Short mmCIF file of C-alpha atoms in Angstrom, two decimals:
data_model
loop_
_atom_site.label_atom_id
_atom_site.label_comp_id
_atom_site.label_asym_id
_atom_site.label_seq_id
_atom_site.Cartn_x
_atom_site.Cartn_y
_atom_site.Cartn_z
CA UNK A 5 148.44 147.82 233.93
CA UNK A 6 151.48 148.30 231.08
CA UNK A 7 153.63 145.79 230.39
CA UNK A 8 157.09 146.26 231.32
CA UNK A 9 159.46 146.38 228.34
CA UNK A 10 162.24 143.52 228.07
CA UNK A 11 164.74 143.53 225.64
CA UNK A 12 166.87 140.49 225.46
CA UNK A 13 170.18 139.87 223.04
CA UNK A 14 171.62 136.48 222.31
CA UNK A 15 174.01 135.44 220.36
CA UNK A 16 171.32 133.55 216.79
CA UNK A 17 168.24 132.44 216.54
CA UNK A 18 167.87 128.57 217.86
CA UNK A 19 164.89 126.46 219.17
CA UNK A 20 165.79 126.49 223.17
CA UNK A 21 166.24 130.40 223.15
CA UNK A 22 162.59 130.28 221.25
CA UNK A 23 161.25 128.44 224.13
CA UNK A 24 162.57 130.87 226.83
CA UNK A 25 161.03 134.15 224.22
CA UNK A 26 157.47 132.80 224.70
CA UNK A 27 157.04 132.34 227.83
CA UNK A 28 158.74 135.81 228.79
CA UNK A 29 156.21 136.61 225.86
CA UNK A 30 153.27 135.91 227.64
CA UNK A 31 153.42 138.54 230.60
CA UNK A 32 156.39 140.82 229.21
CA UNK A 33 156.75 143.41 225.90
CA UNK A 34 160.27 141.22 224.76
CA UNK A 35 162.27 142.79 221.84
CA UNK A 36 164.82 139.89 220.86
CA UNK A 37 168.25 141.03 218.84
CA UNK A 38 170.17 138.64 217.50
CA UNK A 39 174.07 138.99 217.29
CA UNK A 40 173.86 137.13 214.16
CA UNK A 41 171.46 136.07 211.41
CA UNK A 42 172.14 132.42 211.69
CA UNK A 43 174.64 129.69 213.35
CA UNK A 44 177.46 128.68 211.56
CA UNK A 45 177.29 125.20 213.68
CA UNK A 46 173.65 124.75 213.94
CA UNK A 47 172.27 125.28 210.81
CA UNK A 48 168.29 124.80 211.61
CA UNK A 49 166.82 125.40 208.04
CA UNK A 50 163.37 125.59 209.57
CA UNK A 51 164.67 128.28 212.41
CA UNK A 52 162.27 131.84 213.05
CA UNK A 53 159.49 131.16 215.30
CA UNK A 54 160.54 134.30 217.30
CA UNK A 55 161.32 137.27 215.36
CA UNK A 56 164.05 139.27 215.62
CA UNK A 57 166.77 142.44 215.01
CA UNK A 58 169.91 141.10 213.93
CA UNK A 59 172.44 143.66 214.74
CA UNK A 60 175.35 142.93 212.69
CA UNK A 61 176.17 145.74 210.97
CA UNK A 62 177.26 149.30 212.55
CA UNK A 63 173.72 151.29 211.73
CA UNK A 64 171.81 148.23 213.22
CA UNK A 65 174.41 148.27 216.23
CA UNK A 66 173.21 151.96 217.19
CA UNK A 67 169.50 152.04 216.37
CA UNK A 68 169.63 148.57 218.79
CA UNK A 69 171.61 150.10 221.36
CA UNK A 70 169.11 153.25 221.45
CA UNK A 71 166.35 150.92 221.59
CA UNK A 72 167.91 148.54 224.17
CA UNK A 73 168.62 151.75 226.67
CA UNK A 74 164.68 152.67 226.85
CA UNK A 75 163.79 149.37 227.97
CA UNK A 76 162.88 148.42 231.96
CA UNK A 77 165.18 145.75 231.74
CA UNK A 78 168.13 144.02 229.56
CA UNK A 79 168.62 140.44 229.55
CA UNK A 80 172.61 140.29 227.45
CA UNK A 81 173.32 136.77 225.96
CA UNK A 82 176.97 136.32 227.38
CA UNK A 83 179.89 138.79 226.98
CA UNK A 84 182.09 137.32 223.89
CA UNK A 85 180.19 139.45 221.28
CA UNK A 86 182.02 143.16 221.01
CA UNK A 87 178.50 144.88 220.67
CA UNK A 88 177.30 143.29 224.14
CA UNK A 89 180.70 144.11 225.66
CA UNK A 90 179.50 148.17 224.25
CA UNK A 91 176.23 147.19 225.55
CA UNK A 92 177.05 145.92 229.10
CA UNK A 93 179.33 149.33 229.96
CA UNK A 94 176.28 151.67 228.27
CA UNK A 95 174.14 149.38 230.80
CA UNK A 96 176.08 150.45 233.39
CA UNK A 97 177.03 154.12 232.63
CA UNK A 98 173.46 154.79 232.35
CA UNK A 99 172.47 152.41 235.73
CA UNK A 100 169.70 150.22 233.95
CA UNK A 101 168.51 147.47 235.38
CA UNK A 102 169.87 144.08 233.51
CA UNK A 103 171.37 140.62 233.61
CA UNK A 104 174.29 138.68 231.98
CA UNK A 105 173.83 135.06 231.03
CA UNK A 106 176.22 132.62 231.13
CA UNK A 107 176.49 129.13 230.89
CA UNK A 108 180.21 127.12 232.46
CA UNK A 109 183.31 128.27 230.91
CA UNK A 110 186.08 126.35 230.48
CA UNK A 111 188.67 126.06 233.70
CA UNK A 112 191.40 125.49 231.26
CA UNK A 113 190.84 128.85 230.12
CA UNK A 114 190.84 130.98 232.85
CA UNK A 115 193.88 133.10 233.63
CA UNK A 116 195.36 136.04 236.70
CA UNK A 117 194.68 138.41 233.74
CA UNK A 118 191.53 137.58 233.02
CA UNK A 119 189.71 136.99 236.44
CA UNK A 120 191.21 139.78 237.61
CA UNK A 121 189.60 142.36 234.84
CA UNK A 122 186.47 140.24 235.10
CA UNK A 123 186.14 140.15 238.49
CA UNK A 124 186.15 143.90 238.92
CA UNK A 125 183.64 143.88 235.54
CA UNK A 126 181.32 141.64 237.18
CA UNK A 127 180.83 143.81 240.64
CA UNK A 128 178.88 146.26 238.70
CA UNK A 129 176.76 144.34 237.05
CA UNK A 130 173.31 144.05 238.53
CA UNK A 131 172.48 140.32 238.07
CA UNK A 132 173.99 137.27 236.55
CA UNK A 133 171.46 134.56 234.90
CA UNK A 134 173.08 131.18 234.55
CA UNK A 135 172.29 127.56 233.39
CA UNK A 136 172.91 125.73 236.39
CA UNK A 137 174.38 125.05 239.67
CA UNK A 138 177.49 123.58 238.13
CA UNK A 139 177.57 127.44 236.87
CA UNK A 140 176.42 129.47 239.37
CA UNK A 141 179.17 126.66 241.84
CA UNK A 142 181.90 128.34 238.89
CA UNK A 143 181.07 132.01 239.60
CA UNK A 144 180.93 132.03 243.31
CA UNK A 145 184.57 129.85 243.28
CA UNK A 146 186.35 131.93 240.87
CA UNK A 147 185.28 135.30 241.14
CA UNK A 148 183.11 135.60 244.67
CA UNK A 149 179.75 137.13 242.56
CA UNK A 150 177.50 137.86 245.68
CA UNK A 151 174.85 134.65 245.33
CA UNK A 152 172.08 137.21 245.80
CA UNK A 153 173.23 138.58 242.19
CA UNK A 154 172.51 135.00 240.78
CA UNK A 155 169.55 133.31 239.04
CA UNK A 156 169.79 130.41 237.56
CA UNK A 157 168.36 130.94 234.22
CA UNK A 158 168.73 127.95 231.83
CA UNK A 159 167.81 126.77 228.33
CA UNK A 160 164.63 126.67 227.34
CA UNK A 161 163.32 122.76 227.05
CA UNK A 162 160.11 122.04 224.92
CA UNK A 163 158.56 119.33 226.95
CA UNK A 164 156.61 116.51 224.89
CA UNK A 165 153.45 115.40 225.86
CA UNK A 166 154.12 112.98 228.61
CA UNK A 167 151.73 110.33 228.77
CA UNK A 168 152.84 109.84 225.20
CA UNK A 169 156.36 109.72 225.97
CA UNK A 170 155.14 106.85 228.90
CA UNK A 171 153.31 104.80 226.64
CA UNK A 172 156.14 104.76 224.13
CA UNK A 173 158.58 103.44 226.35
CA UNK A 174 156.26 100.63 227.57
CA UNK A 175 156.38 99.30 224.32
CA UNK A 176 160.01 99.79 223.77
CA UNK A 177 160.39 97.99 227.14
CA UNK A 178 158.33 94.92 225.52
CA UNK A 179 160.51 95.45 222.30
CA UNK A 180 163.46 94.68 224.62
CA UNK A 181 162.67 92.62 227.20
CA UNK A 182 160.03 89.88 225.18
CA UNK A 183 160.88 90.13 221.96
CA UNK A 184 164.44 90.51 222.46
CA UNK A 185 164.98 93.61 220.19
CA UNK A 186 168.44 95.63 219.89
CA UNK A 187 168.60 98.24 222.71
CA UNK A 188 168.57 101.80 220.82
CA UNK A 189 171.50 103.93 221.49
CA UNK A 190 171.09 107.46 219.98
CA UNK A 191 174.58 110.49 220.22
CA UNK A 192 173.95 113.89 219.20
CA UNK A 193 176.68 115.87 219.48
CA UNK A 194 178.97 117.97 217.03
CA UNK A 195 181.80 115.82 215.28
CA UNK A 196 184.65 118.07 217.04
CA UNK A 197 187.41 117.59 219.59
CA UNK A 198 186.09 118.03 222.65
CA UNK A 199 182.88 115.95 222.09
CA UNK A 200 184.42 112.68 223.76
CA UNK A 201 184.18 111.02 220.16
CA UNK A 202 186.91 109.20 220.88
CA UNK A 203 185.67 107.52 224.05
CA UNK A 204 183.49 106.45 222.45
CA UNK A 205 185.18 104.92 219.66
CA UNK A 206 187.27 103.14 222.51
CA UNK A 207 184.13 102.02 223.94
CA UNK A 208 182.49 100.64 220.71
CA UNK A 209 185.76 98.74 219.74
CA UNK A 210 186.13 97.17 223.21
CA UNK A 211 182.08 96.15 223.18
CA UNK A 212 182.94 94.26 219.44
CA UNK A 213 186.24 92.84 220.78
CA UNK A 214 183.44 90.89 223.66
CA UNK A 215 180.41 90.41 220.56
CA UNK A 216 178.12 93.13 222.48
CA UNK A 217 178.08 95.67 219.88
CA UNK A 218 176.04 94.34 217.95
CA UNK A 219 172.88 93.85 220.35
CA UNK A 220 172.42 97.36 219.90
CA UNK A 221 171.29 99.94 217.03
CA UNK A 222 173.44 102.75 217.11
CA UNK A 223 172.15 106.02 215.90
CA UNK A 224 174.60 109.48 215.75
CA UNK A 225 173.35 113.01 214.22
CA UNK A 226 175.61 115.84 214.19
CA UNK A 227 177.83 118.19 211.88
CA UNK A 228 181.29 119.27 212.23
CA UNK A 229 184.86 119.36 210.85
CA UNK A 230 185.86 116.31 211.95
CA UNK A 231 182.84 114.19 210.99
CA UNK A 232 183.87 112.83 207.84
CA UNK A 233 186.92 111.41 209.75
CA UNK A 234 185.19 110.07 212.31
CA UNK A 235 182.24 108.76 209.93
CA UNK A 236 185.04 106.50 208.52
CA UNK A 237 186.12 105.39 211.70
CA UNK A 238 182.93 104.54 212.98
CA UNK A 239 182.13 102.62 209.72
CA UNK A 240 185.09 100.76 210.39
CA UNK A 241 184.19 99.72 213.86
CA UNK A 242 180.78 98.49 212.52
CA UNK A 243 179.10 99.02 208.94
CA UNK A 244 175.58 99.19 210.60
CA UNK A 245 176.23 102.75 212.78
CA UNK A 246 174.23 104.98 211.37
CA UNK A 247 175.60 108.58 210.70
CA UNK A 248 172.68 110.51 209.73
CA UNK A 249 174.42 113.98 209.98
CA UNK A 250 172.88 117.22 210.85
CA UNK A 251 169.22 116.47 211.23
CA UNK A 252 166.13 119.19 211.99
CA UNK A 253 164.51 119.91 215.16
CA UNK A 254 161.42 117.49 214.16
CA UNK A 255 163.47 114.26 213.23
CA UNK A 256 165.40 114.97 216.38
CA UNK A 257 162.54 115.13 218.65
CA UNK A 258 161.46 111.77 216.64
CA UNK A 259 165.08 109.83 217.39
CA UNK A 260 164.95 110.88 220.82
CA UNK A 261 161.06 109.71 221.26
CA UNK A 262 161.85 106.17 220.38
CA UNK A 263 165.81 105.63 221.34
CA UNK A 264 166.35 103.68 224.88
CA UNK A 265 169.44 105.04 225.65
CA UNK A 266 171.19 108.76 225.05
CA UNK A 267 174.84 109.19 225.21
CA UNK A 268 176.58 112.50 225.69
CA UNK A 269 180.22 111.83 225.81
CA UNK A 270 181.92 115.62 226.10
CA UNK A 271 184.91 116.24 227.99
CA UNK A 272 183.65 119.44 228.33
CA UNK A 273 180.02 120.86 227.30
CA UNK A 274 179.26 123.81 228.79
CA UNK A 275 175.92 122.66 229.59
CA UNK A 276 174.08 120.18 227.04
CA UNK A 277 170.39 120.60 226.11
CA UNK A 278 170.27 117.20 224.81
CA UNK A 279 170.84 115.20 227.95
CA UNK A 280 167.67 117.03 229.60
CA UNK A 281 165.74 116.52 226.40
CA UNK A 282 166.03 112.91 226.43
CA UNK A 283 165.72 112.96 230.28
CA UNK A 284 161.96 114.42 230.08
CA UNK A 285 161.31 111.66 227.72
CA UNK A 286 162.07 109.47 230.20
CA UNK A 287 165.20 107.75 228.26
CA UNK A 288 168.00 106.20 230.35
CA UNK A 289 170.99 108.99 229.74
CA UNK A 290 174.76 108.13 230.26
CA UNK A 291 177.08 111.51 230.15
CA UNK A 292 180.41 112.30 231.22
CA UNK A 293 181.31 114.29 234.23
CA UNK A 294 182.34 117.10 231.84
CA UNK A 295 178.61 117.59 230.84
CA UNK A 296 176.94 120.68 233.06
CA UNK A 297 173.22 119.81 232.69
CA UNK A 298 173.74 116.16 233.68
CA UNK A 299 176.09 117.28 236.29
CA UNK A 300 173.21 119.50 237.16
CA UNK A 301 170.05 116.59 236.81
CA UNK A 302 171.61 113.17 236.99
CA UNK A 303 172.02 111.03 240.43
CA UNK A 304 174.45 108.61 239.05
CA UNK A 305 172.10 105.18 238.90
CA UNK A 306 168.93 106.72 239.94
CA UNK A 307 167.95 108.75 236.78
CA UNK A 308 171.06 107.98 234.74
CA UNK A 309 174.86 107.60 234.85
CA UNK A 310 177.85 109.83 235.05
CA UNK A 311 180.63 108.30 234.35
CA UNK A 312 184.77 109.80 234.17
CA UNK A 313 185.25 112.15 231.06
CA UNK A 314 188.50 110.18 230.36
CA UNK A 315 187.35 106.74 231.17
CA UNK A 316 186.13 104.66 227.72
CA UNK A 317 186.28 101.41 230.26
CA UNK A 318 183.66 103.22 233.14
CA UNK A 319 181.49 103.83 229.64
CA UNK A 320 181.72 100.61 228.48
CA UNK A 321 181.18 98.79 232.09
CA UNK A 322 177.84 100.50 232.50
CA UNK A 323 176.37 99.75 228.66
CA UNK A 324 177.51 95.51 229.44
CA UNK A 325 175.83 96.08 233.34
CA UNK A 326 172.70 97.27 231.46
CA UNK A 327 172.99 94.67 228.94
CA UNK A 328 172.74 92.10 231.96
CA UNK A 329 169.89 94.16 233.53
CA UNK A 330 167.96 95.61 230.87
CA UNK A 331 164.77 96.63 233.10
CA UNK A 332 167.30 98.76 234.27
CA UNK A 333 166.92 100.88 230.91
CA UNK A 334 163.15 101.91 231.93
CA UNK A 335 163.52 101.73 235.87
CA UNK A 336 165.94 104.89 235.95
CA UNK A 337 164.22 106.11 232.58
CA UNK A 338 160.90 106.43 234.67
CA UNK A 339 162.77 108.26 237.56
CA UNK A 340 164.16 110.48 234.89
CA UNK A 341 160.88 111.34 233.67
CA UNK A 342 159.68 112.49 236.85
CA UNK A 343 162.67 114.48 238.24
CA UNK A 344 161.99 118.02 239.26
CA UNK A 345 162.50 120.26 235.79
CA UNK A 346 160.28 123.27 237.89
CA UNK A 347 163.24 125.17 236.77
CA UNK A 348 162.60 125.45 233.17
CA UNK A 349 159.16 127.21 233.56
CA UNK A 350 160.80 129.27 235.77
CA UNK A 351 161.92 132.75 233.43
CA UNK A 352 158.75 134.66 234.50
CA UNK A 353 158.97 134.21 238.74
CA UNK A 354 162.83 135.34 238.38
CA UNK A 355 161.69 138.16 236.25
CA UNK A 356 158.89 139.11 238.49
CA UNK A 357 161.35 139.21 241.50
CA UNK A 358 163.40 141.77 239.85
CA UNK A 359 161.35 143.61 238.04
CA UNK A 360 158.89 145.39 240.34
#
């Protein structure tokens, strides 16, 4: 039997989009095009397991789209790329068989104009693939997209070895509990606005203003604008922060393995991979309620907390709590570890119900 053809555009090459490519891989001919060569925010030096057509110029643009139009089914990375906006209206001039992917866009952005042209848009297209159910909740609420037109569809999430994973926290828990070692708090996140830096910062100051800051090692990796600012802030707040900058997949896999704790502190995030990275490594995550994926995962004090976007004293409340009750730290760590992530192994069964 022939493998159905696939092609599938997104918007660079990245490690969670290299995840979803193999497994489609393995039972599907999958063409990848890129909308550009490289991120401008994620700069992985050591990024192209999955090869690809970038189609940034206009000759690459039209052999693509030729290419694209032959295939038994279309996956388009999101609409905010012009050549996938071209692509999405050849898609449906032609009646092929595709999906858009989206993860949660902003509220805040969302205006008459807008919904109203989208929501017209989005009645002719076949199916929508999206992160979550924080997304797929944002679709059906703001635009009424038939739920038989959804699948959810997330990031791909390399999952470590988890007996591994167990055995380090064990002896993390001994670290903490007998030998009384600092608690390991790691933050990755990009050093702009809407990251929640500042919450943090509140947080920090307020945990040094009681002498609790320093019974933990603090640990942030991440690039931006804004992170030379906040590098001097934090340095300010305590010399022994460590800003290690924009770090590779490897030595993030490696901070996450041995951390206790993982803070994502965005007002908004879309969806953030991180949080469900250090979940299946069975770490204790806090994240605001403006975080999709822990919106998605996280039963606030089962398998982590969720705490108020705006709130640096609900933040700061739960790291003294667990500071008092630091079995705490591996008791919801080890119900993280073993929450249902079915979903991310998951690309081929939604393919195979649409496909036939």
């Amino acid at each position: 039997m022939n493998k159905k053809n696939i092609s599938m555009i997104t918007a660079h090459p990245a490690p969670y989009m290299d995840v979803i490519f193999n497994q489609i891989s393995l039972k599907y001919n999958l063409n990848v095009y890129y909308n550009n060569s490289k991120s401008k925010d994620k700069s992985w030096k050591n990024q192209n397991y999955m090869k690809g057509q970038s189609i940034i110029n206009f000759k690459e643009s039209i052999i693509a789209l030729n290419n694209i139009l032959k295939s038994d089914f279309v996956i388009v990375g999101g609409w905010s790329h012009k050549f996938n906006i071209i692509l999405i209206f050849m898609l449906i001039i032609f009646k092929k068989k595709f999906a858009v992917t989206s993860d949660v866009p902003e509220e805040g952005r969302i205006n008459k104009i807008k919904k109203f042209i989208k929501s017209n848009v989005f009645k002719l297209i076949p199916y929508f693939f999206l992160t979550g159910g924080s997304c797929k909740e944002h679709y059906v609420k703001y635009y009424n997209i038939d739920e038989k037109k959804i699948k959810i569809f997330p990031y791909g999430i390399l999952f470590p070895d988890k007996q591994e994973l167990i055995d380090i926290n064990l002896n993390r828990k001994n670290e903490i509990l007998n030998k009384n070692s600092k608690i390991k708090i790691l933050i990755a996140n990009r050093f702009i606005k809407r990251k929640g830096y500042e919450i943090i910062i509140d947080s920090f100051k307020n945990l040094k203003k009681l002498n609790l800051l320093n019974l933990f090692e603090i640990t942030i990796i991440g690039n931006g604008k804004l992170y030379e600012q906040y590098k001097t802030i934090f340095y300010e707040i305590s010399k022994d922060i460590r800003l290690l900058g924009w770090v590779e997949i490897d030595e993030y896999e490696q901070l996450l393995n041995n951390c206790d704790i993982y803070i994502h502190a965005s007002i908004f995030e879309p969806y953030g991979i991180p949080v469900i990275d250090a979940m299946v490594r069975g770490k204790l995550v806090i994240a605001s309620n403006g975080v999709m994926s822990a919106i998605d995962f996280i039963k606030s004090g089962y398998n982590g907390f969720i705490y108020n976007s705006n709130n640096s004293n609900e933040l700061n409340k739960i790291l003294i709590n667990l500071l008092n009750e630091k079995e705490d730290i591996y008791r919801i760590g080890e119900n993280a570890i073993n929450s249902d992530y079915s979903i991310f192994k998951n690309y081929n069964k939604v393919l195979e119900d649409i496909i036939k």
